[in-house]
Tab-separated table of C-alpha atoms in Angstrom:
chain	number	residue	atom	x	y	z
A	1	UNK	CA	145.116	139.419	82.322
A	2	UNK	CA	141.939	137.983	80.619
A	3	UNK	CA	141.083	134.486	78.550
A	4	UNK	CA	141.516	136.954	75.114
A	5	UNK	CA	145.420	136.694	75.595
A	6	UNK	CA	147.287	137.440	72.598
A	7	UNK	CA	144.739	140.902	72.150
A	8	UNK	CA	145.850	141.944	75.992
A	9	UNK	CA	147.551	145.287	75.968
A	10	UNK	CA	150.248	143.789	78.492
A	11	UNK	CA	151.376	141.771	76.113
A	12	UNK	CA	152.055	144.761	73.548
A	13	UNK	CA	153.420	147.360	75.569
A	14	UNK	CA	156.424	147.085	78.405
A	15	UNK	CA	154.579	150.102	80.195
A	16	UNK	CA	151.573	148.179	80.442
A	17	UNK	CA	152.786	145.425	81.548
A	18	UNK	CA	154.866	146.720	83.960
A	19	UNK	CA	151.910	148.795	85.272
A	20	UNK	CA	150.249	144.820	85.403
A	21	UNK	CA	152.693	144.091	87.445
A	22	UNK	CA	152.943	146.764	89.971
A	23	UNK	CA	149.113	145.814	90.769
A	24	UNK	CA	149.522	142.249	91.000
A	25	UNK	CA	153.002	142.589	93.543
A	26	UNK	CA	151.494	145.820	94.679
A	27	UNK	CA	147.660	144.990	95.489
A	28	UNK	CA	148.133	147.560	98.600
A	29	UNK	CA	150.603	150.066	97.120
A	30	UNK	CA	154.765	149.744	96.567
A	31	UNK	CA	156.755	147.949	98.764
A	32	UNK	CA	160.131	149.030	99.679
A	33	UNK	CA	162.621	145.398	99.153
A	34	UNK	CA	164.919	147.471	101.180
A	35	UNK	CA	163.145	148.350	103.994
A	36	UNK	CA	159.920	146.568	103.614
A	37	UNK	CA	157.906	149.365	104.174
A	38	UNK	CA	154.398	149.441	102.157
A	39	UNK	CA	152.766	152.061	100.433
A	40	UNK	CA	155.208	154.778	101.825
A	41	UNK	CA	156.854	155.543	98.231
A	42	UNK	CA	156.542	158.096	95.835
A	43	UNK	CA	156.950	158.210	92.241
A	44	UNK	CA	160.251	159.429	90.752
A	45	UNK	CA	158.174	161.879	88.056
A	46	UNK	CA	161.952	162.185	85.839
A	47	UNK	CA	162.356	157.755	85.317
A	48	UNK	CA	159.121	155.792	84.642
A	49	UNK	CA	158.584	152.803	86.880
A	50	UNK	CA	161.098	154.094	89.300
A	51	UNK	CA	159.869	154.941	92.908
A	52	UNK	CA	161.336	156.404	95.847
A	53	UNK	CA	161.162	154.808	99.503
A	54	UNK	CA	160.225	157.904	101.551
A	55	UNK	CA	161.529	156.572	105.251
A	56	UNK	CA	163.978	158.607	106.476
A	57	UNK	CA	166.403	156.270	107.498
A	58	UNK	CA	165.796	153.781	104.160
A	59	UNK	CA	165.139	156.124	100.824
A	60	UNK	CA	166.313	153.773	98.605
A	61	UNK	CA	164.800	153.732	94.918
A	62	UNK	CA	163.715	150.415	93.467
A	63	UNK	CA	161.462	148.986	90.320
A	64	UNK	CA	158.773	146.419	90.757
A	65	UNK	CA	161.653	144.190	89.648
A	66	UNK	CA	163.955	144.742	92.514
A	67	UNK	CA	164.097	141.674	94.737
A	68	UNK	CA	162.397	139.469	92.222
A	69	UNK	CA	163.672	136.772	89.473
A	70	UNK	CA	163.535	139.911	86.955
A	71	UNK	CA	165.634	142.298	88.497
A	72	UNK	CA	168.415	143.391	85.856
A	73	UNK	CA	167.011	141.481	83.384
A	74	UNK	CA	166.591	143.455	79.954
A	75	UNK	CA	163.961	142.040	78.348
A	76	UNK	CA	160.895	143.919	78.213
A	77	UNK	CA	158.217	142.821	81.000
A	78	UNK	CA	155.519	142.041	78.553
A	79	UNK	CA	158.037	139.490	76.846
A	80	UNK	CA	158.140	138.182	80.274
A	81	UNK	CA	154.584	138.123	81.083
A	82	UNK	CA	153.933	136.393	77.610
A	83	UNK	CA	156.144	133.906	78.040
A	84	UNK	CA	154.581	133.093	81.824
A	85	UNK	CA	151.366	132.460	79.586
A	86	UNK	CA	152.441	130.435	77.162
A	87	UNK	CA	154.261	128.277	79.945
A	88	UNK	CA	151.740	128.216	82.081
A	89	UNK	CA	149.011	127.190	79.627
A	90	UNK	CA	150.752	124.244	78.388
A	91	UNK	CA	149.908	121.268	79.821
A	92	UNK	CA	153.210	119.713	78.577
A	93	UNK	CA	155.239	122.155	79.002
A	94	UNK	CA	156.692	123.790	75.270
A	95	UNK	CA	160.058	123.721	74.433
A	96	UNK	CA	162.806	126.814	74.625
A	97	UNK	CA	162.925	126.692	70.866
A	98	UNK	CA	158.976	126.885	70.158
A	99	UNK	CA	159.230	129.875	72.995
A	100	UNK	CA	161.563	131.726	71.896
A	101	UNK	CA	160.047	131.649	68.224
A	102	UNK	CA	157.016	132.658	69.435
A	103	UNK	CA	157.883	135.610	71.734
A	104	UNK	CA	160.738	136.928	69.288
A	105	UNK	CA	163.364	136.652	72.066
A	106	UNK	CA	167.055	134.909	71.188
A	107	UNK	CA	167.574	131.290	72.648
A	108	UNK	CA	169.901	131.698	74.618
A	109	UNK	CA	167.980	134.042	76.697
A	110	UNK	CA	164.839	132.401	76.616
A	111	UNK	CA	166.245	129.505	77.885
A	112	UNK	CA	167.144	131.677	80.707
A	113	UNK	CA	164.232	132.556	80.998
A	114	UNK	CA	162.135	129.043	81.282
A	115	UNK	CA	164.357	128.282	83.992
A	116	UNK	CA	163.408	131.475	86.189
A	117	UNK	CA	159.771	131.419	85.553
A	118	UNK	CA	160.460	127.352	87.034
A	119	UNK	CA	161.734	128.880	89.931
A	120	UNK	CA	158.543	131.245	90.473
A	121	UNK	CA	156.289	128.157	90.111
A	122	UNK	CA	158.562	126.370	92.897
A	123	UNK	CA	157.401	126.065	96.461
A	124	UNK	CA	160.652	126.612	98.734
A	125	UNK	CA	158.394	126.630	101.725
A	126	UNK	CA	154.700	124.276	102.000
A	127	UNK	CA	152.715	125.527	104.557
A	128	UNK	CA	150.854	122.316	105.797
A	129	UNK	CA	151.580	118.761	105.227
A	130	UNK	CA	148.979	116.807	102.434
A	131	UNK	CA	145.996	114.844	103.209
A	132	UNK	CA	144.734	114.596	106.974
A	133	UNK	CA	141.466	112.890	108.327
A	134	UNK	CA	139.304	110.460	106.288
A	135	UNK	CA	142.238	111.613	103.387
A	136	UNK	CA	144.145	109.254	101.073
A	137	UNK	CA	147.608	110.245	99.777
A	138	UNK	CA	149.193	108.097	97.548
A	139	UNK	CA	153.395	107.541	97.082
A	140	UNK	CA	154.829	106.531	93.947
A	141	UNK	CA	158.376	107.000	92.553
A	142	UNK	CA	159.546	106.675	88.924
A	143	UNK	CA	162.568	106.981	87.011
A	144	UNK	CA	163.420	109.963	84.174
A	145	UNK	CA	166.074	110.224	81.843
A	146	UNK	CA	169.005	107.989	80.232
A	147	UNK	CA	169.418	106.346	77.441
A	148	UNK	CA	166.995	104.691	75.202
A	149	UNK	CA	168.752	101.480	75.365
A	150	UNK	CA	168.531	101.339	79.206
A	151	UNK	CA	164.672	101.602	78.881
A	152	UNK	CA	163.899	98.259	79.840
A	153	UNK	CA	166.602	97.653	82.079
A	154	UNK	CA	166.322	96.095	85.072
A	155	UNK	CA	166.608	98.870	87.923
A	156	UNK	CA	170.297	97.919	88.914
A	157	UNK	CA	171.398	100.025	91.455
A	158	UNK	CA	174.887	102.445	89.909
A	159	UNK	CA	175.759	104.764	92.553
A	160	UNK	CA	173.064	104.668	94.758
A	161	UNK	CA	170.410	106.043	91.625
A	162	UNK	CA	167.329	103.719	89.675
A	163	UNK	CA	167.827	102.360	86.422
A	164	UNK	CA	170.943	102.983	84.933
A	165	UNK	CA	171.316	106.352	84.086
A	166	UNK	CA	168.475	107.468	85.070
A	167	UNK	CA	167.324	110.289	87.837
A	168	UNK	CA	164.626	109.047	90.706
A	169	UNK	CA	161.811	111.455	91.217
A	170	UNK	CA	159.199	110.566	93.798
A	171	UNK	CA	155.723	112.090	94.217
A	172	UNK	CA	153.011	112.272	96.881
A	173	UNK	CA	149.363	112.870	96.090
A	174	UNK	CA	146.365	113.730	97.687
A	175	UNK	CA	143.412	112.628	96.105
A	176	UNK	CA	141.277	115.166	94.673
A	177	UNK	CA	144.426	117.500	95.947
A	178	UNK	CA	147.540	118.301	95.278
A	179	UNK	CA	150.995	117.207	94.277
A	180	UNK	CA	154.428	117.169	95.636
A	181	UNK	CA	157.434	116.049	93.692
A	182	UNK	CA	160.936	115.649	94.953
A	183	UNK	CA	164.192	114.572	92.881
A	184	UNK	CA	166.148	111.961	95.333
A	185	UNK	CA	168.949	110.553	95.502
A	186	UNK	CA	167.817	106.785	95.630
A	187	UNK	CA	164.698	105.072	96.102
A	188	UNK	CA	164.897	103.589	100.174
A	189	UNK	CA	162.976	103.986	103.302
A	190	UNK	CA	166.066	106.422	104.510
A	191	UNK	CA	165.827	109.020	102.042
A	192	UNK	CA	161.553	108.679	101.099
A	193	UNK	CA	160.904	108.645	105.171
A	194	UNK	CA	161.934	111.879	105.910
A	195	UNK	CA	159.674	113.570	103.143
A	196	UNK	CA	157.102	111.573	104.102
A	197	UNK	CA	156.389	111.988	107.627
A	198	UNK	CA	157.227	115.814	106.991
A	199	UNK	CA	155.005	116.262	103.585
A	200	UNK	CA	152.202	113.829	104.789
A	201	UNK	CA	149.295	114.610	107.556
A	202	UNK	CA	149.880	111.192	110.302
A	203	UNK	CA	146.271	111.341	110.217
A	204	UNK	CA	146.356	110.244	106.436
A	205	UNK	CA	145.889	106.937	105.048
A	206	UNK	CA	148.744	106.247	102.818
A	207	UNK	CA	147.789	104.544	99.361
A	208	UNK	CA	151.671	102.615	97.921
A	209	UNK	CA	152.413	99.955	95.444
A	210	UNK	CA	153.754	96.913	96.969
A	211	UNK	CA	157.685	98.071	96.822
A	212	UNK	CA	159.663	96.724	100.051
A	213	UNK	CA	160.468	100.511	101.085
A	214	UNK	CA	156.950	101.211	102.350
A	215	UNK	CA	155.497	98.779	104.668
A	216	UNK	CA	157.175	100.262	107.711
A	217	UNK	CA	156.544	103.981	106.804
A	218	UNK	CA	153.073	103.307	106.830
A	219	UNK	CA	152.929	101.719	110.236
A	220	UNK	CA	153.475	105.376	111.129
A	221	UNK	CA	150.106	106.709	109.253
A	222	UNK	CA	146.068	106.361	110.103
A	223	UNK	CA	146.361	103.251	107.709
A	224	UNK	CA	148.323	102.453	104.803
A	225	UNK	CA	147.085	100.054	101.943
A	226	UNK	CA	148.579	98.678	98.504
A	227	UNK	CA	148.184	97.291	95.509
A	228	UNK	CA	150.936	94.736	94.134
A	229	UNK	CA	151.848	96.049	90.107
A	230	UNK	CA	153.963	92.980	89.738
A	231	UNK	CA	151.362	90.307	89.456
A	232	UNK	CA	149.033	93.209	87.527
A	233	UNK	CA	146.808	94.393	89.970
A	234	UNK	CA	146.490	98.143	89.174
A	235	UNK	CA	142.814	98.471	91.541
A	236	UNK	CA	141.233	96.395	93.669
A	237	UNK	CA	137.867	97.863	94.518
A	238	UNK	CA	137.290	101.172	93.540
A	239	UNK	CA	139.643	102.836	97.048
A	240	UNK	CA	142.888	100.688	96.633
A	241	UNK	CA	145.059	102.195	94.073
A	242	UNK	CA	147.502	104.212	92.737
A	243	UNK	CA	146.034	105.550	89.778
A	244	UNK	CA	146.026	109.436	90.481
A	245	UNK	CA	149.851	109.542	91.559
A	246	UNK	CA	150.535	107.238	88.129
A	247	UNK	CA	148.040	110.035	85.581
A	248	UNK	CA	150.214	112.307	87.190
A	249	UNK	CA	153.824	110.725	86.160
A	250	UNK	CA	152.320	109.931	82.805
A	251	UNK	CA	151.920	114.056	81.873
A	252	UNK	CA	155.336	114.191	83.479
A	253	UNK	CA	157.098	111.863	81.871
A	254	UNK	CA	154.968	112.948	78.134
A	255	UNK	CA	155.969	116.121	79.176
A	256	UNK	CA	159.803	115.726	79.172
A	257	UNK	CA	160.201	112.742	76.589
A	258	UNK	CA	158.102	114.766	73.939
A	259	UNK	CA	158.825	117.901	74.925
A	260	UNK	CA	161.911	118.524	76.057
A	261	UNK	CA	163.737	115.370	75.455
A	262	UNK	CA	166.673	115.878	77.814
A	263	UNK	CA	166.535	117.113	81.318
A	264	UNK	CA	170.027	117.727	82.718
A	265	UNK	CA	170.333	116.225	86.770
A	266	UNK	CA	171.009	119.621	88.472
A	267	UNK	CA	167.863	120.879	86.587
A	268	UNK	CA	165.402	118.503	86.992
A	269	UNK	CA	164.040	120.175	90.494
A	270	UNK	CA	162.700	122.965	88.450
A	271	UNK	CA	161.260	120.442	85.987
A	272	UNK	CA	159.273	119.119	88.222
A	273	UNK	CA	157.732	122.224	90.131
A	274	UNK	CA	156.861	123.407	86.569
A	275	UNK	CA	154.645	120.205	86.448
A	276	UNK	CA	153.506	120.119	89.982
A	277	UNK	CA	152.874	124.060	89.371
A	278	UNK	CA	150.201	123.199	87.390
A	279	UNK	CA	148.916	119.823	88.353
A	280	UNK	CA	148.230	122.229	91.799
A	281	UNK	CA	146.558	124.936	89.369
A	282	UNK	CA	144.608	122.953	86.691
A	283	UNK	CA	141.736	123.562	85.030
A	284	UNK	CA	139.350	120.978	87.541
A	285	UNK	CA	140.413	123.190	90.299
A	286	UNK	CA	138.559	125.837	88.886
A	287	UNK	CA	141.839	127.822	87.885
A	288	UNK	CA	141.886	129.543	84.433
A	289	UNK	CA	145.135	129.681	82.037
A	290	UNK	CA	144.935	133.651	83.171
A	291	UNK	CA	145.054	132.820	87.026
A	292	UNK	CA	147.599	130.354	86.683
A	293	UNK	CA	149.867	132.290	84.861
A	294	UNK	CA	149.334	135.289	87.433
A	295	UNK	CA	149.780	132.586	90.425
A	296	UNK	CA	152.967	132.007	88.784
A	297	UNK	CA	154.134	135.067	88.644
A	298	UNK	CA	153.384	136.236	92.343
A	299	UNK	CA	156.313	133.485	92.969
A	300	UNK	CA	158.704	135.891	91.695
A	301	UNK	CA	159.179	137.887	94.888
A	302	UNK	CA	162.234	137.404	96.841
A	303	UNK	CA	164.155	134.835	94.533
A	304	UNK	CA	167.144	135.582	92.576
A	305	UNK	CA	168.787	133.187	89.897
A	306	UNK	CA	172.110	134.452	87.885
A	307	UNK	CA	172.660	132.749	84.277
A	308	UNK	CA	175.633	131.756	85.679
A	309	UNK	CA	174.710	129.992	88.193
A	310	UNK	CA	172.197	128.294	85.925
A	311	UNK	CA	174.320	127.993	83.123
A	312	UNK	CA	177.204	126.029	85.289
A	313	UNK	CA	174.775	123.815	86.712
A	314	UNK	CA	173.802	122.525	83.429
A	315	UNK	CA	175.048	119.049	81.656
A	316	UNK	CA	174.032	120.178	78.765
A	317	UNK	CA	172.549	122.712	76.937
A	318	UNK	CA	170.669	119.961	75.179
A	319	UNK	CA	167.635	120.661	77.410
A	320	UNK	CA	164.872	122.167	74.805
């Protein structure tokens, strides 16, 4: 892919793009997701894209899509790749009905469709913990969804959640770094511990508001320092602060008020590693709309999600 998107042959042609494809999965030649076995397949001249493990004891054929989020899916791979643009791109987000006018695709299935190239973006595995030495993470949690007229409510507790009606989503950021998101189940030092001491370098010094849940987490941590919201103290200084963690709920929370209005509770996982996605892969990192969208979808590999599945998990298809 290059910056001169909507020209790019792989956008035009399902041949091309599945040839795109093959080189971005395939940087060293096929891969068997049978066996495992690289670059020890051959072509099947008689069914394009179609290649043949050649290990005696494997010799099963397979598709680039075989073992990824695409696998049986019938639309073409450059409406696929498009869409991962588009997606990716959009700081936002953009809704399933401005997709699926723009790539030509029914809405039904392009709502499908959002939801897998969500799961791409999402981490299942984070290979080291944020922050470390001389590092400041900062902790924040906020509150998304419910009814207008519960806006200003006071955050009553109703089944263990936030504000009535609402879903809890908690972040941790390293300055100048990355973001992780998680949707919990409550806001309390027994369910934001465990992702904290497990997300969070010890060596880190932990940046909070002044919320009752965090004082004794951050014994555990190189230092931990806060700022207290309720009497309006947003900075004190120029190092005490939450200001990074709070930018970052503010495209979240633009992002799913004006964009896609409702976000159903079984859903809102993939919600969120769409934003964190690319918070992690913005443009001050150096990372083009082209790389992002090809970071994305590298994530593919090894992830299945059935429209069943994702269909019965939703509240509603209200989710645009």
């Amino acid at each position: 892919m290059s910056n001169n998107e909507l020209s790019n042959p792989v956008f035009q042609s399902a041949a091309k793009a599945r040839v795109w494809l093959e080189r971005a999965l395939w940087p060293e030649g096929p891969i068997c997701p049978q066996c495992g076995t690289v670059d020890a397949a051959g072509e099947i001249t008689t069914r394009e894209g179609w290649y043949q493990c050649n290990e005696p004891k494997c010799r099963s054929q397979f598709t680039v899509t075989v073992g990824t989020l695409f696998e049986r899916s019938h639309i073409p791979l450059n409406k696929w790749l498009m869409a991962a643009f588009f997606l990716c791109c959009s700081k936002k987000g953009i809704s399933t009905h401005q997709m699926h006018r723009m790539i030509g695709v029914s809405y039904k299935s392009t709502w499908f469709m959002m939801h897998r190239l969500r799961e791409a973006m999402r981490v299942t595995k984070f290979p080291s913990p944020l922050g470390g030495k001389n590092k400041v993470v900062e902790a924040d949690e906020t509150y998304i969804g419910g009814k207008e007229s519960n806006k200003h409510a006071s955050k009553r507790r109703h089944k263990g959640r936030g504000a009535v009606g609402k879903e809890a989503a908690f972040a941790l950021v390293e300055r100048d770094g990355k973001v992780r998101s998680f949707h919990v189940p409550a806001v309390n030092a027994k369910t934001l511990r465990p992702i904290l001491v497990s997300q969070v370098s010890r060596k880190s010094y932990l940046m909070t508001d002044e919320s009752r849940v965090y004082p004794k987490i951050g014994d555990e941590f190189a230092g931990h320092g806060t700022v207290n919201h309720s009497i309006e103290e947003y900075v004190r200084g120029t190092f005490w602060h939450t200001n990074t963690v709070e930018n970052y709920f503010s495209i979240l929370k633009r992002g799913i008020t004006g964009t896609y209005h409702h976000v159903s509770q079984q859903h809102l996982k993939r919600y969120l590693a769409e934003f964190d996605f690319r918070y992690n892969e913005r443009a001050a990192l150096d990372v083009s709309d082209a790389e992002r969208a090809t970071k994305a979808l590298k994530g593919i590999v090894g992830k299945r999600l059935t429209y069943r599945r994702t269909y019965k998990a939703s509240n509603s298809r209200a989710e645009s």
